[in-house]
Every structure is written in structure tokens, then in C-alpha cells.
């Protein structure tokens, strides 16, 4: 059936808008990638759009990895992401399962208190005092335990668990299954899409987190990658990477080093996302729509 002229015009404008939006979203990353592998002098002098790398070189990446803190901070970030996300998923799943049961005592009141924390919180000073009193200051756990459960993610996972038929739980209980067996052998296997979304949400949070580390850490050996990247980009501190570089070349090389550092910090998440993309939309829908 032939579409009316108005619908065809709308489709053309819609497609053109989406293409333009995609270009605007993707080009900054492409620019950073091209600049990071281009000749530093060319990048320093270039103005406007960069459509291709010029005189390809990986010198900026070599200099980035010459920074003694880059590899250490990378390993720290991998630890925070792996251990932190594991704790996040485990505690969120336990809380969501308990609150998704219909006969749990004071379930609605507990959910009200959890939602309340999304609108009102103590702030950074009470959090610092709490971490200090718990003896977690300048410890890896200072950036993991205070953010062990996200109220928003807990609500999404709870809603997803509520969508699983009660008959499955009743059948399992007849066979002698306890709550842990029901959770880990029935509920979680049936909720893999929403679990994948939670892994992505928590993983990206831990990967990009730097503020709590800046507040709670005095020992630089505990710094995550993003905090070192902040020093490179905002504090303009590239001195640890400029060994053997003349003062005249330091400024243009410093610009490409910043671009290389951004790519190094962003690439792992970009590589992870395609593997979770197929679960993403389905998981959000499961967590957002009941029934």
C-alpha cells in the first residue's frame, strides 16, 4: 500500500534527523581516535573537522603507558569493577527477591524507605564520617561498600522478579526447595536479561567512578584509572610521560597523550557493550513493565 505524501516526508525527515544525531554522537569519539594516532604537530595546528589521521603514529600510546600509574590504576579499576559489580549484583538480587515476595513482613514500608533515599540523602560529609568511623578510609572497600546497592536498580530487579509466575516458586517449595535454591536456581536463571542490564549499569558506574576515590584515598597506589585520567585532562599533568621529549615538543605531544588516555579509558566499555546489547532493551522492559 502506497504511503501518503505526508508520511513519506515525515519518514525522510525522521531518517535525516537520526543520521544527523548519530553523526553528532559518534564524531567526537572518532575525532579523539584519529587525533590520538596522528602526528602531534599536525593535531596542535589543526582546526575544525578531522576526517582522517595524519602521519599515523602510536607514540602517544607509548607515552601513556610510560606513566607508572597507568597500569597500576588500570588494575585497580579492574578490581573495583569486578569485585564491586559482583557484590552489587549479589546484594541487589537478595534484596529484590525478599521484597518481591507477597507475604514479606513490612515489605511496602521497606520499599517506601528505599524510595525515600532516592529523593533525600545525607550528603558527602555524613558519608565521609561514616566511612571514617567504619575504618574504611584509604581502603579499597571505601569505594565498593558504600555503593553496594542502588535503590533504582533494586526497584528494577524487584519488578522483574515479581513478573515471574508464583506457580514456579510453589512447585519448588513442594519439592523441598528453600529461598536460596529458588533464587539461584529458578529466579535468577529466568531473569538473565535484567541481570545483564544490572551488570552493565553497575559495571559502567564503577568504571567511570572517580569522585569517591578522590575523597577517600590518600594512597596513590589505590587510585582508579579515571582519577589518573582526571589528572591528565583537568590538571594538565602529563609530566610523568614526557621523558625524553624536548620542551618545544612537549605541548603538542601532550595533546595527543590526552586523546590516547581517553581512548584507553573508554575502549573496554565500548567492547563490552555489544555483548550485552541483545539483553539491554529486553531487560529494561522486563524491569519497567509488570505483568
Coordinates of C-alpha atoms in Angstrom, one line a residue:
X1 CA 0.0 0.0 0.0
X2 CA 1.5 3.3 -1.1
X3 CA 2.1 5.8 1.8
X4 CA 0.6 9.3 1.6
X5 CA 3.0 12.1 0.8
X6 CA 2.9 13.4 4.3
X7 CA 4.0 10.1 5.8
X8 CA 6.9 9.8 3.2
X9 CA 8.0 13.3 4.0
X10 CA 7.9 12.5 7.7
X11 CA 10.0 9.3 7.2
X12 CA 12.6 11.2 5.2
X13 CA 12.9 14.0 7.8
X14 CA 13.0 11.4 10.6
X15 CA 15.7 9.4 8.9
X16 CA 17.7 12.6 8.2
X17 CA 17.4 13.7 11.8
X18 CA 18.5 10.3 13.2
X19 CA 21.5 10.2 10.8
X20 CA 22.5 13.7 11.9
X21 CA 22.1 12.8 15.6
X22 CA 24.2 9.7 15.1
X23 CA 27.0 11.7 13.4
X24 CA 26.9 14.3 16.3
X25 CA 27.1 11.5 18.8
X26 CA 29.8 9.4 17.1
X27 CA 32.1 12.0 15.6
X28 CA 33.7 13.3 18.9
X29 CA 34.9 9.8 19.6
X30 CA 36.2 9.4 16.0
X31 CA 37.9 12.7 16.3
X32 CA 39.7 11.6 19.5
X33 CA 40.7 8.3 18.0
X34 CA 42.1 10.0 14.8
X35 CA 43.9 12.7 16.9
X36 CA 45.4 10.1 19.2
X37 CA 47.2 8.3 16.3
X38 CA 48.1 11.4 14.3
X39 CA 51.3 13.4 14.3
X40 CA 51.3 15.7 17.4
X41 CA 52.4 18.8 15.5
X42 CA 49.5 18.4 13.0
X43 CA 47.0 17.9 15.8
X44 CA 48.2 21.0 17.6
X45 CA 47.9 23.1 14.4
X46 CA 44.7 21.5 13.1
X47 CA 41.4 23.4 13.4
X48 CA 37.9 22.3 12.6
X49 CA 36.9 18.8 11.5
X50 CA 39.4 15.9 11.4
X51 CA 38.3 13.3 8.9
X52 CA 41.3 11.0 8.9
X53 CA 44.6 10.5 10.9
X54 CA 47.7 12.3 9.6
X55 CA 51.1 10.6 9.7
X56 CA 49.9 7.7 11.8
X57 CA 52.0 7.1 14.9
X58 CA 51.4 5.3 18.2
X59 CA 53.9 7.5 20.1
X60 CA 51.1 8.9 22.3
X61 CA 50.0 5.4 23.4
X62 CA 53.6 4.5 24.2
X63 CA 54.0 7.7 26.3
X64 CA 50.7 7.0 28.1
X65 CA 51.9 3.5 29.2
X66 CA 55.2 5.1 30.3
X67 CA 53.2 6.7 33.1
X68 CA 54.0 4.4 36.0
X69 CA 50.5 5.0 37.4
X70 CA 48.5 4.0 34.3
X71 CA 49.0 0.2 34.5
X72 CA 48.6 0.3 38.3
X73 CA 45.4 2.3 38.1
X74 CA 44.1 0.1 35.3
X75 CA 44.5 -3.0 37.5
X76 CA 42.8 -1.1 40.4
X77 CA 39.8 -0.2 38.2
X78 CA 39.5 -3.8 37.0
X79 CA 39.4 -4.9 40.7
X80 CA 36.8 -2.3 41.6
X81 CA 34.7 -3.2 38.6
X82 CA 34.9 -7.0 39.1
X83 CA 34.6 -7.2 42.9
X84 CA 32.2 -4.2 43.1
X85 CA 29.8 -5.4 40.4
X86 CA 29.8 -8.9 41.9
X87 CA 28.8 -7.6 45.3
X88 CA 26.3 -5.2 43.7
X89 CA 24.5 -8.0 41.8
X90 CA 24.5 -10.4 44.7
X91 CA 23.1 -7.9 47.3
X92 CA 20.7 -6.4 44.8
X93 CA 19.3 -9.8 43.9
X94 CA 19.0 -10.8 47.5
X95 CA 17.1 -7.6 48.4
X96 CA 15.0 -7.7 45.3
X97 CA 14.0 -11.3 45.9
X98 CA 13.0 -10.6 49.5
X99 CA 11.0 -7.5 48.6
X100 CA 9.3 -9.2 45.7
X101 CA 7.6 -11.8 47.8
X102 CA 4.0 -11.1 48.5
X103 CA 4.0 -12.1 52.2
X104 CA 7.2 -10.5 53.4
X105 CA 6.7 -8.5 56.6
X106 CA 6.6 -4.7 56.2
X107 CA 7.5 -5.1 52.6
X108 CA 5.7 -1.9 51.5
X109 CA 7.2 0.1 54.3
X110 CA 10.7 -1.0 53.5
X111 CA 10.2 -0.1 49.8
X112 CA 8.9 3.3 50.9
X113 CA 12.1 3.9 52.9
X114 CA 14.3 2.7 49.9
X115 CA 12.4 5.1 47.6
X116 CA 12.8 7.9 50.1
X117 CA 16.6 7.6 49.8
X118 CA 16.3 8.4 46.1
X119 CA 15.0 11.8 46.9
X120 CA 16.8 12.7 50.2
X121 CA 20.3 11.8 51.2
X122 CA 22.7 12.9 53.9
X123 CA 25.3 14.2 51.6
X124 CA 29.0 13.7 51.2
X125 CA 30.1 14.9 54.7
X126 CA 28.0 12.3 56.6
X127 CA 29.2 9.7 54.1
X128 CA 32.8 10.6 54.8
X129 CA 32.2 10.5 58.5
X130 CA 30.6 7.1 58.2
X131 CA 33.4 5.6 56.1
X132 CA 35.9 7.0 58.5
X133 CA 34.1 5.6 61.6
X134 CA 34.0 2.2 59.9
X135 CA 37.7 2.2 59.4
X136 CA 37.4 2.1 55.6
X137 CA 39.2 5.3 54.9
X138 CA 42.1 4.8 52.4
X139 CA 40.9 1.3 51.8
X140 CA 39.7 -0.3 48.5
X141 CA 36.4 -1.1 50.3
X142 CA 35.7 2.6 50.7
X143 CA 34.6 2.8 47.1
X144 CA 32.8 -0.5 47.0
X145 CA 30.7 -1.0 50.1
X146 CA 29.0 2.5 50.4
X147 CA 27.6 1.9 46.9
X148 CA 26.8 -1.8 47.3
X149 CA 23.1 -1.4 46.4
X150 CA 21.5 1.2 44.1
X151 CA 17.9 1.9 45.0
X152 CA 16.9 2.4 41.4
X153 CA 18.5 -0.9 40.3
X154 CA 16.9 -2.7 43.2
X155 CA 13.4 -1.4 42.1
X156 CA 14.0 -2.6 38.5
X157 CA 15.2 -6.1 39.7
X158 CA 12.3 -6.4 42.2
X159 CA 9.8 -5.6 39.5
X160 CA 11.4 -8.2 37.2
X161 CA 11.2 -10.8 39.9
X162 CA 7.6 -10.0 40.6
X163 CA 6.8 -10.8 36.9
X164 CA 7.9 -14.5 37.4
X165 CA 4.8 -16.8 37.9
X166 CA 4.2 -17.7 41.6
X167 CA 3.5 -21.3 40.5
X168 CA 7.2 -21.9 39.9
X169 CA 8.0 -21.0 43.4
X170 CA 5.1 -23.0 44.8
X171 CA 6.2 -26.1 42.9
X172 CA 9.8 -25.7 44.1
X173 CA 8.7 -25.4 47.7
X174 CA 6.6 -28.6 47.3
X175 CA 9.8 -30.3 46.3
X176 CA 11.6 -29.0 49.4
X177 CA 13.5 -26.0 47.9
X178 CA 14.4 -23.2 50.3
X179 CA 14.6 -19.5 49.4
X180 CA 18.3 -19.6 48.3
X181 CA 17.5 -22.6 46.0
X182 CA 14.5 -20.8 44.5
X183 CA 16.5 -17.6 44.0
X184 CA 19.7 -19.0 42.4
X185 CA 18.2 -21.9 40.5
X186 CA 14.8 -20.5 39.4
X187 CA 14.5 -16.7 39.7
X188 CA 18.0 -15.6 38.5
X189 CA 18.2 -18.1 35.5
X190 CA 14.8 -16.7 34.4
X191 CA 15.9 -13.1 34.8
X192 CA 19.2 -13.2 32.9
X193 CA 18.2 -10.2 30.7
X194 CA 17.7 -7.9 33.7
X195 CA 20.8 -9.3 35.4
X196 CA 22.8 -8.4 32.2
X197 CA 21.4 -4.9 32.4
X198 CA 22.4 -4.6 36.0
X199 CA 25.9 -5.8 35.2
X200 CA 26.1 -3.1 32.6
X201 CA 24.7 -0.4 34.9
X202 CA 26.9 -1.3 37.8
X203 CA 30.0 -2.0 35.7
X204 CA 29.9 1.3 33.9
X205 CA 29.4 3.1 37.2
X206 CA 32.4 1.5 38.8
X207 CA 34.5 2.0 35.6
X208 CA 33.7 5.8 35.5
X209 CA 33.8 6.4 39.2
X210 CA 36.5 8.8 40.5
X211 CA 34.8 11.2 43.0
X212 CA 34.7 8.8 46.0
X213 CA 38.2 7.7 45.3
X214 CA 39.4 11.3 45.3
X215 CA 37.8 11.8 48.7
X216 CA 38.6 8.6 50.4
X217 CA 42.1 7.8 49.1
X218 CA 45.3 9.4 50.1
X219 CA 47.5 6.5 48.8
X220 CA 48.0 7.0 45.1
X221 CA 48.6 3.3 44.6
X222 CA 44.8 2.8 45.2
X223 CA 43.7 5.4 42.6
X224 CA 41.4 4.1 39.8
X225 CA 42.1 4.8 36.1
X226 CA 39.5 7.6 35.9
X227 CA 41.2 9.6 38.7
X228 CA 44.6 9.4 36.9
X229 CA 42.8 10.4 33.7
X230 CA 41.3 13.4 35.5
X231 CA 44.8 14.5 36.5
X232 CA 45.9 14.2 32.9
X233 CA 42.9 16.1 31.4
X234 CA 41.9 18.6 34.0
X235 CA 45.1 19.2 35.9
X236 CA 47.0 19.0 32.6
X237 CA 49.6 16.8 34.3
X238 CA 51.5 14.9 31.6
X239 CA 54.9 15.3 33.1
X240 CA 55.3 11.6 34.1
X241 CA 55.0 10.7 30.4
X242 CA 57.4 13.2 28.8
X243 CA 60.7 11.5 29.5
X244 CA 63.0 12.1 26.5
X245 CA 60.7 14.8 25.0
X246 CA 62.1 18.3 24.4
X247 CA 60.3 21.2 25.9
X248 CA 59.4 22.5 22.4
X249 CA 57.6 19.3 21.5
X250 CA 56.0 18.8 25.0
X251 CA 52.9 20.8 24.3
X252 CA 51.7 19.2 21.0
X253 CA 52.7 15.7 22.3
X254 CA 50.7 16.4 25.5
X255 CA 47.6 17.0 23.5
X256 CA 47.8 13.6 21.7
X257 CA 48.6 12.0 25.0
X258 CA 45.3 13.3 26.4
X259 CA 43.4 11.8 23.5
X260 CA 45.2 8.5 23.8
X261 CA 44.4 8.4 27.5
X262 CA 40.7 8.9 26.7
X263 CA 40.7 6.1 24.2
X264 CA 42.4 3.7 26.6
X265 CA 39.9 4.6 29.4
X266 CA 36.8 4.2 27.1
X267 CA 37.7 1.2 24.9
X268 CA 36.9 -1.6 27.4
X269 CA 33.3 -0.4 28.0
X270 CA 32.8 0.0 24.2
X271 CA 34.0 -3.6 23.7
X272 CA 31.7 -4.9 26.5
X273 CA 28.5 -3.2 25.4
X274 CA 27.9 -5.2 22.1
X275 CA 27.9 -8.5 24.1
X276 CA 25.2 -7.2 26.4
X277 CA 23.2 -5.2 23.9
X278 CA 20.8 -8.0 23.0
X279 CA 19.8 -8.2 26.6
X280 CA 19.6 -4.4 27.2
X281 CA 16.2 -3.5 25.7
X282 CA 14.5 -6.7 26.9
X283 CA 16.0 -6.3 30.4
X284 CA 14.8 -2.7 30.8
X285 CA 11.3 -3.7 29.6
X286 CA 11.1 -6.6 32.0
X287 CA 12.1 -4.4 34.8
X288 CA 9.9 -1.5 33.9
X289 CA 6.6 -3.3 33.0
X290 CA 4.9 -5.7 35.3
X291 CA 2.7 -8.5 34.0

